[in-house]
Coordinates of C-alpha atoms in Angstrom, one line a residue:
M1 CA 10.5 4.5 5.2
D2 CA 10.8 7.4 8.2
A3 CA 13.8 7.5 10.8
V4 CA 11.5 5.8 13.3
K5 CA 10.7 2.6 11.6
K6 CA 14.4 2.3 10.4
S7 CA 15.5 2.8 13.7
L8 CA 13.0 -0.1 15.0
I9 CA 14.7 -2.4 12.2
S10 CA 17.8 -1.8 13.2
L11 CA 17.3 -2.1 16.6
H12 CA 15.7 -5.5 16.0
F13 CA 18.9 -6.8 13.9
T14 CA 20.8 -5.1 17.0
V15 CA 19.5 -7.9 19.3
I16 CA 19.6 -10.4 16.9
L17 CA 23.6 -9.5 16.8
L18 CA 23.6 -9.8 20.4
G19 CA 22.4 -12.8 21.0
G20 CA 24.1 -14.3 18.2
T21 CA 27.4 -13.8 20.6
A22 CA 26.4 -16.8 22.3
L23 CA 26.6 -19.0 19.8
F24 CA 30.8 -18.6 19.2
S25 CA 31.1 -20.1 22.5
R26 CA 30.3 -23.3 20.8
L27 CA 31.6 -22.5 17.3
V28 CA 35.2 -21.4 18.7
P29 CA 37.0 -24.4 20.3
L30 CA 38.6 -21.8 22.8
S31 CA 38.3 -21.2 26.7
A32 CA 35.8 -18.7 27.9
S33 CA 38.8 -16.4 29.1
D34 CA 40.4 -16.6 25.6
I35 CA 37.2 -16.2 23.9
T36 CA 36.8 -12.9 25.6
L37 CA 40.3 -11.6 25.0
V38 CA 40.4 -12.0 21.5
R39 CA 36.9 -10.8 21.3
S40 CA 37.5 -7.4 23.3
V41 CA 40.9 -7.0 21.4
F42 CA 38.9 -7.1 18.2
A43 CA 36.0 -4.7 19.4
C44 CA 38.4 -2.4 20.9
I45 CA 40.1 -1.7 17.8
A46 CA 36.9 -1.5 16.1
L47 CA 35.0 1.0 18.0
F48 CA 38.1 3.2 18.5
A49 CA 38.1 3.3 14.7
F50 CA 34.5 3.7 14.5
L51 CA 35.0 6.7 16.8
K52 CA 37.6 8.4 14.5
L53 CA 35.8 8.1 11.2
A54 CA 32.9 9.4 13.0
K55 CA 34.9 12.2 14.1
N56 CA 33.0 11.4 17.7
K57 CA 34.8 12.5 20.6
I58 CA 37.3 9.5 22.4
K59 CA 38.7 11.1 25.4
L60 CA 36.4 11.1 28.4
N61 CA 35.7 14.2 30.5
S62 CA 37.4 13.7 33.8
K63 CA 39.5 11.6 35.5
K64 CA 37.1 10.3 37.6
D65 CA 35.3 9.0 34.4
Y66 CA 38.5 6.8 33.4
G67 CA 38.1 5.4 37.1
V68 CA 34.5 4.6 36.4
A69 CA 35.6 3.0 33.1
L70 CA 38.4 1.0 35.0
G71 CA 35.4 -0.4 37.0
L72 CA 33.1 -0.9 34.6
G73 CA 35.5 -2.7 32.2
V74 CA 36.4 -5.2 35.1
L75 CA 32.6 -6.1 35.7
M76 CA 32.3 -6.3 32.1
A77 CA 35.3 -8.7 31.5
L78 CA 34.0 -10.8 34.4
H79 CA 30.5 -10.9 32.6
W80 CA 31.7 -12.2 29.3
V81 CA 34.1 -15.0 30.7
T82 CA 31.1 -16.1 32.9
Y83 CA 28.6 -15.5 30.0
F84 CA 31.0 -17.9 27.6
A85 CA 31.5 -20.6 30.3
A86 CA 27.9 -20.4 31.1
M87 CA 27.1 -21.4 27.4
Q88 CA 29.7 -23.8 27.4
Y89 CA 28.7 -25.9 30.2
A90 CA 25.1 -25.4 29.9
G91 CA 24.0 -24.7 26.2
V92 CA 23.7 -21.7 24.3
S93 CA 19.7 -21.8 25.2
V94 CA 19.7 -22.7 28.7
G95 CA 22.8 -20.5 29.2
M96 CA 21.0 -17.3 27.4
I97 CA 17.6 -17.9 29.5
A98 CA 19.6 -18.1 33.0
L99 CA 21.5 -15.1 32.0
F100 CA 18.2 -13.1 31.4
T101 CA 17.6 -13.3 34.9
F102 CA 19.5 -9.7 35.4
P103 CA 16.7 -7.6 34.6
V104 CA 15.1 -8.9 37.7
I105 CA 18.4 -9.2 39.3
T106 CA 18.8 -5.6 38.6
V107 CA 15.1 -4.9 40.5
L108 CA 16.3 -6.4 43.7
I109 CA 19.8 -4.5 43.9
E110 CA 18.5 -1.4 42.6
P111 CA 17.8 0.1 46.0
F112 CA 21.0 0.1 47.2
F113 CA 22.0 2.4 44.3
E114 CA 19.3 4.8 43.9
R115 CA 16.2 6.1 46.2
V116 CA 13.6 3.4 45.1
R117 CA 11.9 0.6 46.8
L118 CA 10.8 -2.8 46.3
V119 CA 7.0 -3.3 46.1
W120 CA 5.0 -6.8 46.1
Q121 CA 4.8 -7.0 42.2
D122 CA 8.7 -7.3 42.6
I123 CA 8.7 -10.0 44.8
V124 CA 6.3 -11.9 42.4
S125 CA 8.8 -11.2 39.4
T126 CA 11.6 -12.7 42.0
V127 CA 9.3 -15.8 42.6
T128 CA 8.8 -16.1 38.8
V129 CA 12.3 -16.1 37.9
V130 CA 13.2 -18.8 40.3
V131 CA 10.2 -21.1 39.4
G132 CA 12.1 -20.3 35.8
V133 CA 15.4 -21.4 36.9
Y134 CA 13.9 -24.7 38.8
L135 CA 12.6 -25.3 35.5
I136 CA 15.9 -25.3 33.8
V137 CA 17.9 -27.0 36.2
P138 CA 17.8 -30.9 35.5
E139 CA 19.3 -31.7 39.2
T140 CA 20.5 -29.9 42.1
S141 CA 24.1 -31.4 41.9
L142 CA 27.0 -28.9 40.5
E143 CA 28.6 -32.2 39.0
N144 CA 25.9 -31.6 36.1
D145 CA 27.3 -29.6 33.5
I146 CA 24.0 -28.1 32.9
T147 CA 23.2 -27.1 36.4
L148 CA 26.9 -25.4 36.7
G149 CA 25.9 -23.7 33.7
V150 CA 23.1 -22.2 34.9
L151 CA 24.4 -21.0 38.3
I152 CA 27.3 -19.4 36.1
G153 CA 25.1 -17.5 34.1
I154 CA 23.3 -16.3 37.1
A155 CA 26.6 -15.0 38.2
S156 CA 26.9 -13.3 35.0
A157 CA 23.7 -11.8 35.3
I158 CA 24.6 -10.1 38.7
L159 CA 27.8 -9.1 37.2
Y160 CA 26.0 -7.3 34.0
S161 CA 23.5 -6.2 36.6
F162 CA 25.8 -4.2 39.0
R163 CA 27.5 -3.0 35.4
N164 CA 24.1 -1.6 34.5
L165 CA 23.6 0.3 37.5
I166 CA 26.7 1.7 37.9
H167 CA 26.4 2.6 33.9
R168 CA 23.5 4.5 34.5
K169 CA 24.6 6.1 37.5
H170 CA 28.1 7.6 36.3
F171 CA 28.6 6.8 33.0
K172 CA 25.5 7.5 30.9
H173 CA 26.3 10.7 29.7
Y174 CA 28.4 8.7 26.8
S175 CA 27.1 7.1 23.9
G176 CA 27.4 3.3 23.7
A177 CA 30.4 3.4 20.8
Q178 CA 32.5 5.4 23.2
A179 CA 31.7 4.0 26.5
M180 CA 32.3 0.0 25.2
A181 CA 35.4 1.4 23.8
W182 CA 36.9 2.0 26.7
Q183 CA 35.6 -0.7 28.3
T184 CA 36.8 -3.0 26.2
L185 CA 40.4 -1.7 26.0
V186 CA 40.2 -2.5 30.0
I187 CA 38.8 -6.0 29.2
S188 CA 41.9 -6.2 26.6
I189 CA 44.3 -5.4 29.3
L190 CA 42.9 -7.3 31.9
M191 CA 42.6 -10.8 30.1
L192 CA 45.8 -10.4 28.5
P193 CA 48.3 -11.6 31.4
V194 CA 45.8 -14.8 31.2
G195 CA 45.5 -16.0 27.5
S196 CA 46.9 -19.1 26.7
A197 CA 49.1 -20.7 24.2
A198 CA 45.8 -22.0 22.7
I199 CA 45.0 -18.6 20.7
T200 CA 48.1 -18.6 19.0
S201 CA 47.5 -22.3 17.7
A202 CA 43.9 -21.7 16.7
S203 CA 42.8 -22.2 13.2
T204 CA 42.3 -19.7 10.5
S205 CA 38.2 -20.5 10.7
S206 CA 39.0 -19.9 14.5
W207 CA 40.4 -16.3 14.3
L208 CA 37.7 -15.7 11.3
M209 CA 34.8 -16.5 13.9
L210 CA 36.7 -14.3 16.5
L211 CA 37.1 -11.4 14.2
L212 CA 33.4 -11.7 13.2
L213 CA 32.4 -11.8 16.9
G214 CA 34.2 -8.9 17.8
T215 CA 33.4 -6.7 15.1
V216 CA 30.1 -7.5 13.6
F217 CA 28.5 -8.9 16.9
T218 CA 29.9 -6.7 19.3
A219 CA 31.4 -3.3 18.1
L220 CA 28.8 -3.0 15.3
P221 CA 25.7 -3.6 17.8
H222 CA 26.7 -1.2 19.9
A223 CA 27.4 1.7 17.4
L224 CA 24.1 0.6 16.2
I225 CA 22.3 1.2 19.4
A226 CA 23.9 4.5 19.8
A227 CA 22.4 5.9 16.6
S228 CA 19.0 4.0 17.4
L229 CA 18.3 5.7 20.5
R230 CA 18.6 9.4 18.7
H231 CA 15.0 8.5 17.3
L232 CA 13.6 6.1 19.6
R233 CA 13.0 6.0 23.7
A234 CA 15.4 3.9 26.0
K235 CA 12.0 2.0 27.0
T236 CA 11.6 1.0 23.4
F237 CA 15.2 -0.5 23.2
S238 CA 14.9 -2.1 26.4
L239 CA 11.6 -4.0 25.9
I240 CA 13.4 -4.7 22.4
A241 CA 16.3 -6.2 24.1
C242 CA 14.1 -8.4 26.1
M243 CA 13.8 -10.5 23.1
Q244 CA 17.4 -11.4 22.8
P245 CA 17.2 -14.6 24.6
L246 CA 14.1 -15.6 22.1
Y247 CA 16.7 -14.8 19.3
G248 CA 19.8 -16.6 20.6
V249 CA 17.3 -19.8 21.4
F250 CA 16.1 -19.7 17.9
L251 CA 19.6 -19.5 16.4
A252 CA 20.7 -22.0 18.7
I253 CA 17.8 -24.6 17.6
I254 CA 18.4 -23.7 13.8
L255 CA 22.6 -23.3 13.7
L256 CA 23.7 -25.4 16.5
N257 CA 20.6 -28.1 16.5
E258 CA 20.1 -27.3 20.1
K259 CA 16.3 -29.2 21.0
P260 CA 15.9 -27.3 24.7
G261 CA 13.2 -29.4 26.3
L262 CA 9.5 -28.5 27.6
S263 CA 10.6 -27.6 30.9
A264 CA 13.4 -25.5 29.9
L265 CA 11.2 -23.8 27.6
L266 CA 8.2 -22.9 30.1
G267 CA 10.9 -22.0 32.3
G268 CA 12.5 -19.5 29.7
I269 CA 9.0 -18.3 29.0
L270 CA 8.5 -17.2 33.1
I271 CA 11.8 -15.8 33.4
T272 CA 11.5 -13.6 29.8
S273 CA 8.0 -12.6 30.9
A274 CA 9.4 -11.5 34.5
S275 CA 12.0 -9.4 32.4
V276 CA 9.7 -8.2 30.7
Y277 CA 7.3 -7.0 33.3
E278 CA 10.6 -5.4 35.2
T279 CA 11.5 -3.3 32.4
L280 CA 8.0 -1.8 31.7
N281 CA 7.8 -1.2 35.7
T282 CA 11.3 0.1 35.7
H283 CA 10.7 2.7 33.2
K284 CA 7.3 3.8 34.4
L285 CA 8.8 4.8 37.9
H286 CA 11.6 6.5 36.5
N287 CA 9.1 8.3 34.0
A288 CA 6.9 9.0 37.6
K289 CA 10.1 10.0 39.1
D290 CA 11.3 12.5 36.3
D291 CA 7.7 14.3 36.1

């Protein structure tokens, strides 16, 4: 098996792991902020250990980059908290679908970061996502947990979009493992003051699941992404990453016995389709700009 095939298999495995992170919002009986705190601590330790063992560079290049890492860490902390909260309110399936509005949201805010213009296809994608969100929302009242979860999921998507754009503009010269090591360190420090007593009284099984979340489902995927991109184009990674909600929903159906309705599944198809299209179009535009 050649390096490219191995990288593709590794990448699909990575996306499955990333999709599986949502399951822990239901499996661990802690608040979204507590899960984020412990996840970031375990991930931070694992990522710095990986960098050390792999003899990769740990320090950043400049004081400015440490400032960027701080800003990215703040955005990631807010993204992770809202990510888990969305799943706890709306369920893993609907929460994952809501989160994957981020590729289209990224396209809408990208003109503020780079010299790109919106085209009519972007408006079509936006309308498609709006229709998809309408289909997964059961009612407009915020008293409905699913509706609230969808809105929190979209807020998480907005935070993730800003984080990704800032990362691409100011931090892309670092590997995924190195970048996430510093961001998880920032998240750990930020979340420590808001950690509750429920963490210390959590059961052994909860601690084991949190260890699994921080290492196998967080640190490992980011290390694998860095390795996969040595043999695959960023476009390939982005397209395969769009399968994350599909894997997440499938895992939720199998492991959590969730049963998303036909309307939610149709909304998910619309949102995911728009995400795939915008991913393809974004790479096409960037390639044209580079040529």
